[in-house]
Short mmCIF file of C-alpha atoms in Angstrom, two decimals:
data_model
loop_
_atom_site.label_atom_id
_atom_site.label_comp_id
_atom_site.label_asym_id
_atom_site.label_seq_id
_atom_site.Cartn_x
_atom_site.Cartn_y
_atom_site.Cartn_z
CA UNK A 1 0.00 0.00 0.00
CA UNK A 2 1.34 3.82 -1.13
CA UNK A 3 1.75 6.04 1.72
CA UNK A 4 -0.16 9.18 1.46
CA UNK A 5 1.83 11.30 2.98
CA UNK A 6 5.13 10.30 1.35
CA UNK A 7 7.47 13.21 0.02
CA UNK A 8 10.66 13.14 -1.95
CA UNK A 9 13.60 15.19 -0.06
CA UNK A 10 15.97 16.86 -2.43
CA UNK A 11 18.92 14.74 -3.31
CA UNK A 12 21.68 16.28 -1.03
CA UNK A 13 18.77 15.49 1.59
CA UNK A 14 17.37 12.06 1.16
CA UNK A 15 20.99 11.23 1.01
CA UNK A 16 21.81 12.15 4.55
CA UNK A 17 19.19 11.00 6.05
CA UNK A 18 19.79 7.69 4.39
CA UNK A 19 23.13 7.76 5.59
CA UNK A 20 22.46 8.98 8.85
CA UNK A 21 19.06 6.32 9.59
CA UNK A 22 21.48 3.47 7.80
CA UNK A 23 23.96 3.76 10.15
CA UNK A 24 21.94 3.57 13.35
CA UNK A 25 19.85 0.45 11.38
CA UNK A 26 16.62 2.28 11.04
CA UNK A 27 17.23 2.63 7.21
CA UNK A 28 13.18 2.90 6.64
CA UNK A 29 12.80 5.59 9.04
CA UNK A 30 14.76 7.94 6.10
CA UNK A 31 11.70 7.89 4.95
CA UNK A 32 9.00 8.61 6.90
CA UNK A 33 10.82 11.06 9.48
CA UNK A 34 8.87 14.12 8.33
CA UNK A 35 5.62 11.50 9.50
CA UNK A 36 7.70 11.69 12.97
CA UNK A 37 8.01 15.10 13.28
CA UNK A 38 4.03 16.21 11.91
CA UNK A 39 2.87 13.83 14.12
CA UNK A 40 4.60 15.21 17.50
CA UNK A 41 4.06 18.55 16.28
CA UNK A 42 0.10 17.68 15.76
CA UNK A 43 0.09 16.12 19.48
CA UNK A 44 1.60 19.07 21.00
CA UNK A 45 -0.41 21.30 19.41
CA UNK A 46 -3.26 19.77 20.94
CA UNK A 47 -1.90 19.46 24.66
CA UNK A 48 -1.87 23.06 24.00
CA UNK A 49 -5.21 23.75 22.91
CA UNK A 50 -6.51 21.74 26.61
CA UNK A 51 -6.96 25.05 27.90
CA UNK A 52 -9.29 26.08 25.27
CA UNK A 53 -11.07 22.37 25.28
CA UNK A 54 -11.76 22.87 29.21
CA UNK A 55 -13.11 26.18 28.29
CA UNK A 56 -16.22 23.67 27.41
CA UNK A 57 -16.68 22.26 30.81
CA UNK A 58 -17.41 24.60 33.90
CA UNK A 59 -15.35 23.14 36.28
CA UNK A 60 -12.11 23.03 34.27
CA UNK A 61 -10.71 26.44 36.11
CA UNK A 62 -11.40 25.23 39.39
CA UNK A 63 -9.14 22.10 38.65
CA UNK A 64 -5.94 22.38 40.77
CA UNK A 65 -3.44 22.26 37.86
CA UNK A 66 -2.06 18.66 38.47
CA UNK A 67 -5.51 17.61 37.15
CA UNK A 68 -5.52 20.01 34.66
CA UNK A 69 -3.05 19.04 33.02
CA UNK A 70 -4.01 15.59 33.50
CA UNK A 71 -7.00 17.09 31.00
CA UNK A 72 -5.36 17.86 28.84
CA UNK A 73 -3.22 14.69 28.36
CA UNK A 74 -6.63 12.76 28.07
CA UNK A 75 -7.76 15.36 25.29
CA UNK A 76 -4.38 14.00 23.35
CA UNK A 77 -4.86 10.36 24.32
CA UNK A 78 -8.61 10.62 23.20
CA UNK A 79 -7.52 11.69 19.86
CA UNK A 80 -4.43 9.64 19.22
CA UNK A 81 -5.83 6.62 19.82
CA UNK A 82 -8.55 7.15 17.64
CA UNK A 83 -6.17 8.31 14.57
CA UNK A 84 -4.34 5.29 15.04
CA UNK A 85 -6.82 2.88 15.03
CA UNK A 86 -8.14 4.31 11.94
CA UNK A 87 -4.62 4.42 10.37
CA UNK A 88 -3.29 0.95 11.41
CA UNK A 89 -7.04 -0.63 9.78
CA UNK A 90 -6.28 -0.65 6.18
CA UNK A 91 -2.95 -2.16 7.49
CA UNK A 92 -4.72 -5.39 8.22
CA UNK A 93 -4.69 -5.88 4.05
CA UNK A 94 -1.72 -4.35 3.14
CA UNK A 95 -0.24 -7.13 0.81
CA UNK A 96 3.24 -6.20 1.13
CA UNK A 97 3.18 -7.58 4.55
CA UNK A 98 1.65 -10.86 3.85
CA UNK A 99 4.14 -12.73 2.79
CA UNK A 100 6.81 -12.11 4.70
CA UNK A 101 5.94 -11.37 8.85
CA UNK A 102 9.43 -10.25 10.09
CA UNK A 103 11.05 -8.14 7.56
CA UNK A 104 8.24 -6.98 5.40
CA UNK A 105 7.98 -3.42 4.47
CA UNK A 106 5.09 -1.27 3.40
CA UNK A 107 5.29 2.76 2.94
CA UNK A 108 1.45 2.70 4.69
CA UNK A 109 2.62 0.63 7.84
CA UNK A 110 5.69 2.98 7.72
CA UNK A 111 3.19 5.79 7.86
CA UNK A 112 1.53 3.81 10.52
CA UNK A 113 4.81 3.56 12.77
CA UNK A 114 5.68 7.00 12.48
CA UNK A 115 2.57 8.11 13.76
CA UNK A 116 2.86 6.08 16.75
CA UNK A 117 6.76 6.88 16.97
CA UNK A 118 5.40 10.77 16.84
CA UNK A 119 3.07 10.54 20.02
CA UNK A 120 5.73 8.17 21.58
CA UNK A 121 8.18 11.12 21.34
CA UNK A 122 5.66 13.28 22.54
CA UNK A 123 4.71 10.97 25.62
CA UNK A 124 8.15 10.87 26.73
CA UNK A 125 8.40 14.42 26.40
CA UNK A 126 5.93 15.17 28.13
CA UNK A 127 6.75 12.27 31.05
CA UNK A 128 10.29 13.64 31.73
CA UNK A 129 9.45 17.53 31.24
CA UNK A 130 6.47 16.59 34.34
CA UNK A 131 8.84 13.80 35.99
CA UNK A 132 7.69 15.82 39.26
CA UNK A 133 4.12 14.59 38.93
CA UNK A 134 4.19 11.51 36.97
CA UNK A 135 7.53 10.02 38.48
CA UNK A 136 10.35 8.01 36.64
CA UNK A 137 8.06 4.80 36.03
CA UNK A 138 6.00 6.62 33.41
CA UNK A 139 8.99 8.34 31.51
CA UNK A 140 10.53 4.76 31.78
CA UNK A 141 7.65 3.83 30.09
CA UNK A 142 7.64 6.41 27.15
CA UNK A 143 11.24 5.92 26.14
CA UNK A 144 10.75 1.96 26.39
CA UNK A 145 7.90 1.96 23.81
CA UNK A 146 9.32 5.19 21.82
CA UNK A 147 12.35 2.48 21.48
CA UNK A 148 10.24 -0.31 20.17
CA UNK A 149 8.07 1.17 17.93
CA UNK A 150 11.24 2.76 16.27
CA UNK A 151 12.89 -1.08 15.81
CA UNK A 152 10.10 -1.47 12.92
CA UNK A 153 12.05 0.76 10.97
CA UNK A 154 15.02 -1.63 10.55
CA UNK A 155 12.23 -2.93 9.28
CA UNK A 156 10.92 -5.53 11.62
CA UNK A 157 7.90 -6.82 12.27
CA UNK A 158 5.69 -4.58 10.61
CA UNK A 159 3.16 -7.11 9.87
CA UNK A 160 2.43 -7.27 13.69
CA UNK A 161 1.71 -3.83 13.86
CA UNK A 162 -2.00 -3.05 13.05
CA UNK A 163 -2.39 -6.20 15.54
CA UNK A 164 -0.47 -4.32 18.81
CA UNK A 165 -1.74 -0.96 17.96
CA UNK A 166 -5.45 -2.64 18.09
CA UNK A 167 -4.30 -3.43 21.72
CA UNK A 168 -5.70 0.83 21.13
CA UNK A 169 -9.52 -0.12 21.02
CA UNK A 170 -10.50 0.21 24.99
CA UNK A 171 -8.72 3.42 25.34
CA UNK A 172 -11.06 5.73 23.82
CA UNK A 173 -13.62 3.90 26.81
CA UNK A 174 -10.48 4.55 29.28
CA UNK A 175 -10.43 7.92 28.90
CA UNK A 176 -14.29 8.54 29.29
CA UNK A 177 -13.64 6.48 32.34
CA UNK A 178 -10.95 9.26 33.76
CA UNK A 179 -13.61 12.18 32.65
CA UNK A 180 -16.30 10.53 35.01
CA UNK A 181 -14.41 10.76 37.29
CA UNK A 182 -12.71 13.88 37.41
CA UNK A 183 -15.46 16.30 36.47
CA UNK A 184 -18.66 17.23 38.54
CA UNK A 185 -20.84 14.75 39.24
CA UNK A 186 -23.58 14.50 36.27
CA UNK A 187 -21.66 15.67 33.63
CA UNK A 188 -21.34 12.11 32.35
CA UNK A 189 -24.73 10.49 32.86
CA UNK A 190 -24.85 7.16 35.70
CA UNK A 191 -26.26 5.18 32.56
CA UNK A 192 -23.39 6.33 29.95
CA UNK A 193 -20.69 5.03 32.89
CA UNK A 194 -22.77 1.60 32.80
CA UNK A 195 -22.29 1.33 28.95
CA UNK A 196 -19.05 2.70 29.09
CA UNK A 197 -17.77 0.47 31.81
CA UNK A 198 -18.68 -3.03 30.28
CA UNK A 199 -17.30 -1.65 27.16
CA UNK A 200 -14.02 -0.68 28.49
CA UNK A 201 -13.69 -4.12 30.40
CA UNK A 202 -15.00 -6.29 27.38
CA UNK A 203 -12.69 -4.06 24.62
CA UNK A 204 -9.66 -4.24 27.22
CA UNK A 205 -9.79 -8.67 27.65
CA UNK A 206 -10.72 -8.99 23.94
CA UNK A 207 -7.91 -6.73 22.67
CA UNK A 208 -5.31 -6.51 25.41
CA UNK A 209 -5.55 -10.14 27.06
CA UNK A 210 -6.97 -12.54 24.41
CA UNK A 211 -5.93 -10.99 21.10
CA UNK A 212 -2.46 -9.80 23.36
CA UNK A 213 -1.47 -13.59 24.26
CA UNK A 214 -2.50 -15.24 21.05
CA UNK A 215 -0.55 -12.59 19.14
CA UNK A 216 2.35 -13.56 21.24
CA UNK A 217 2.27 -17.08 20.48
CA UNK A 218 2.12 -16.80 17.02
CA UNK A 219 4.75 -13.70 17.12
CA UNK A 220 7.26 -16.33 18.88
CA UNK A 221 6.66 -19.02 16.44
CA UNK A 222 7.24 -16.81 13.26
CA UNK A 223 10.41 -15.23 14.92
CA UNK A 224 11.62 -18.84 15.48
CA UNK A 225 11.45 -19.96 12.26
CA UNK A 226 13.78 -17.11 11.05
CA UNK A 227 16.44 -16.66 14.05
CA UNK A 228 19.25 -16.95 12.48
CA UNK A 229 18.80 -14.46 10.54
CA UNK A 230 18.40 -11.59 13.23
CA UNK A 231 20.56 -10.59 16.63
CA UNK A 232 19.17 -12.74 19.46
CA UNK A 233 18.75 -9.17 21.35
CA UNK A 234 16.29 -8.11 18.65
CA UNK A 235 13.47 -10.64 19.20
CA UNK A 236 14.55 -10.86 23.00
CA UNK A 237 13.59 -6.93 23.57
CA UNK A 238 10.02 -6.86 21.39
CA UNK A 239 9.25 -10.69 23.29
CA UNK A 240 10.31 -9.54 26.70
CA UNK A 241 8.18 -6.33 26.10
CA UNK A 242 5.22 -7.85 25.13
CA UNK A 243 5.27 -10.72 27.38
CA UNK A 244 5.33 -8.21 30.46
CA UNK A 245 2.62 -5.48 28.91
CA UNK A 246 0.60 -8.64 28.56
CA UNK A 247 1.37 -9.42 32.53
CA UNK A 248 0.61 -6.28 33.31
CA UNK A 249 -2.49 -5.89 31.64
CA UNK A 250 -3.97 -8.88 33.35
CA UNK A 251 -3.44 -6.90 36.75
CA UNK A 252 -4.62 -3.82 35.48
CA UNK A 253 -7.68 -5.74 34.13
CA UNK A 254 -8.36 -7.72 37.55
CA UNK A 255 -7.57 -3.55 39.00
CA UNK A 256 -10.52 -2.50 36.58
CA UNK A 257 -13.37 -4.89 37.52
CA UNK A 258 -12.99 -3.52 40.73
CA UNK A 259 -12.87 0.10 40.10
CA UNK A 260 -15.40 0.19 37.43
CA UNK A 261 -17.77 -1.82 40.16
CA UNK A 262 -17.13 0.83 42.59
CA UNK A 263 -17.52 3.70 41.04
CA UNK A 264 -21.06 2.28 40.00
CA UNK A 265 -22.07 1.70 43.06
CA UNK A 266 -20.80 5.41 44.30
CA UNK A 267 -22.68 6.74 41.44
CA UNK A 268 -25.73 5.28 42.52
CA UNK A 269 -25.41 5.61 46.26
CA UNK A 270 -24.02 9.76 45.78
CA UNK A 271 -21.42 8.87 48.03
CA UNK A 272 -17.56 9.48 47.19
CA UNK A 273 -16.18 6.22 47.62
CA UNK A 274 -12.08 6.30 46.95
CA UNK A 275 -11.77 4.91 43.23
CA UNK A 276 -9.07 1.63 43.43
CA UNK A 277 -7.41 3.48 39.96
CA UNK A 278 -5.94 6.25 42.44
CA UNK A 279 -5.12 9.27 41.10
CA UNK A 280 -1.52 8.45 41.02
CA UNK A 281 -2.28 4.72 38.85
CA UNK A 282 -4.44 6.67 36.50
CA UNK A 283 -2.80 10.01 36.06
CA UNK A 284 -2.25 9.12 32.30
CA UNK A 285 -5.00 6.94 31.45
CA UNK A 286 -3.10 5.50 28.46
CA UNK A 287 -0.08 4.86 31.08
CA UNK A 288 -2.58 2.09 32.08
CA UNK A 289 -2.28 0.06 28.27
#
């Protein structure tokens, strides 16, 4: 599949950046870096529109400003993960990736990658610059995916990509989760944080813990039949990764059932029961993925 948004640098150009991506084994990357860059300039654009996003909701002034900006991250994660799910789609039938589920590359997946390479960049950007608030575990975090997502552009495993980034589809129902429970009480309706909640919990075992440990198994058998032909360190970092996001996610899930049962039951009673996602576990919601 063409990628949309591809460009062609000026000779002098393209021929650094070849040179430079080629020689830190990211050759594809020459190619889609101006993806990269729109992308984290789009996401930062909008963390700097929150302001004028809480502008819509009455209580968004009165928010100390740890929770405001907590806002505003959500407004970003809200919208990132629903660009990406609607880029990595067409992905699933990209033929240049069928063949071959290793070293495959497409320009669209590339497109795809650098999209999600983009917000990584901005999430660890944003992680370190508020290290005060958020602590070392979520920059950690940032720089650890920023780091695998930019290993496709060796190119490697691009295939599997549309199938992780679907890991995507209960974060949009995350986030609506966070806004319940940070704004006034009514502003999201008791029977929209029913629906929401059984979505969230049914999108979050489909995607994240069935689809996540199936994809694993079959992501350990392709790598297997083509070892020699990679360092062991490659599959060893994207295995080791997954294997403990999957770990974690089952916590985080069991974490879930029990918050999302709570605050039900506090929405019904009126009373402010403590939520078991504190506000220092959920203070990025898409931390939580």
């Amino acid at each position: 599949m063409i990628d949309p948004l591809a460009i062609e640098y000026p000779e002098g150009v393209a021929a650094s950046l070849d040179a430079i991506f080629g020689y830190v084994h990211l050759p594809a990357l020459s190619k889609h870096i101006h993806e990269v860059a729109l992308a984290f300039t789009f996401y930062q654009g909008l963390f700097l529109l929150g302001p004028f996003f809480g502008s819509f909701v009455s209580s968004y002034k009165t928010l100390n400003e740890r929770t405001r900006l907590n806002f505003d991250i959500h407004i970003v994660s809200q919208v990132q993960c629903l660009l990406i799910l609607a880029l990595a789609f067409p992905a699933f039938f990209d033929e240049d990736l069928q063949d071959d589920h290793i070293f495959a590359y497409s320009p669209y997946a590339g497109l795809v990658y650098a999209f999600a390479v983009g917000y990584f960049a901005w999430d660890s950007y944003i992680s370190i610059r508020y290290i005060k608030w958020f602590g070392p575990g979520f920059a950690f975090h940032g720089v650890a995916s920023l780091s695998v997502f930019l290993l496709s552009f060796r190119p490697f495993l691009m295939y599997y990509g549309p199938i992780f980034l679907y890991f995507e589809l209960s974060t949009p129902f995350l986030n609506v989760y966070w806004f319940a429970g940070h704004l006034p009480a009514g502003t999201i309706s008791e029977k929209i944080q029913l629906v929401n909640g059984i979505i969230l919990l049914a999108t979050f075992f489909s995607a994240r813990i069935a689809c996540g440990f199936y994809s694993v198994v079959r992501l350990v058998f392709d790598v297997m039949a083509v070892i020699d032909k990679m360092p062991l360190w490659l599959p060893g970092v994207v295995l080791s990764s997954n294997i403990l996001l999957n770990c974690l996610n089952v916590y985080w899930f069991s974490r879930m059932i029990k918050a999302v049962q709570r605050r039900l039951k506090s929405a019904k009673t009126g009373a402010a029961e403590p939520d078991l996602l504190t506000e220092e576990e959920d203070v990025k919601g898409h931390k939580m993925e």
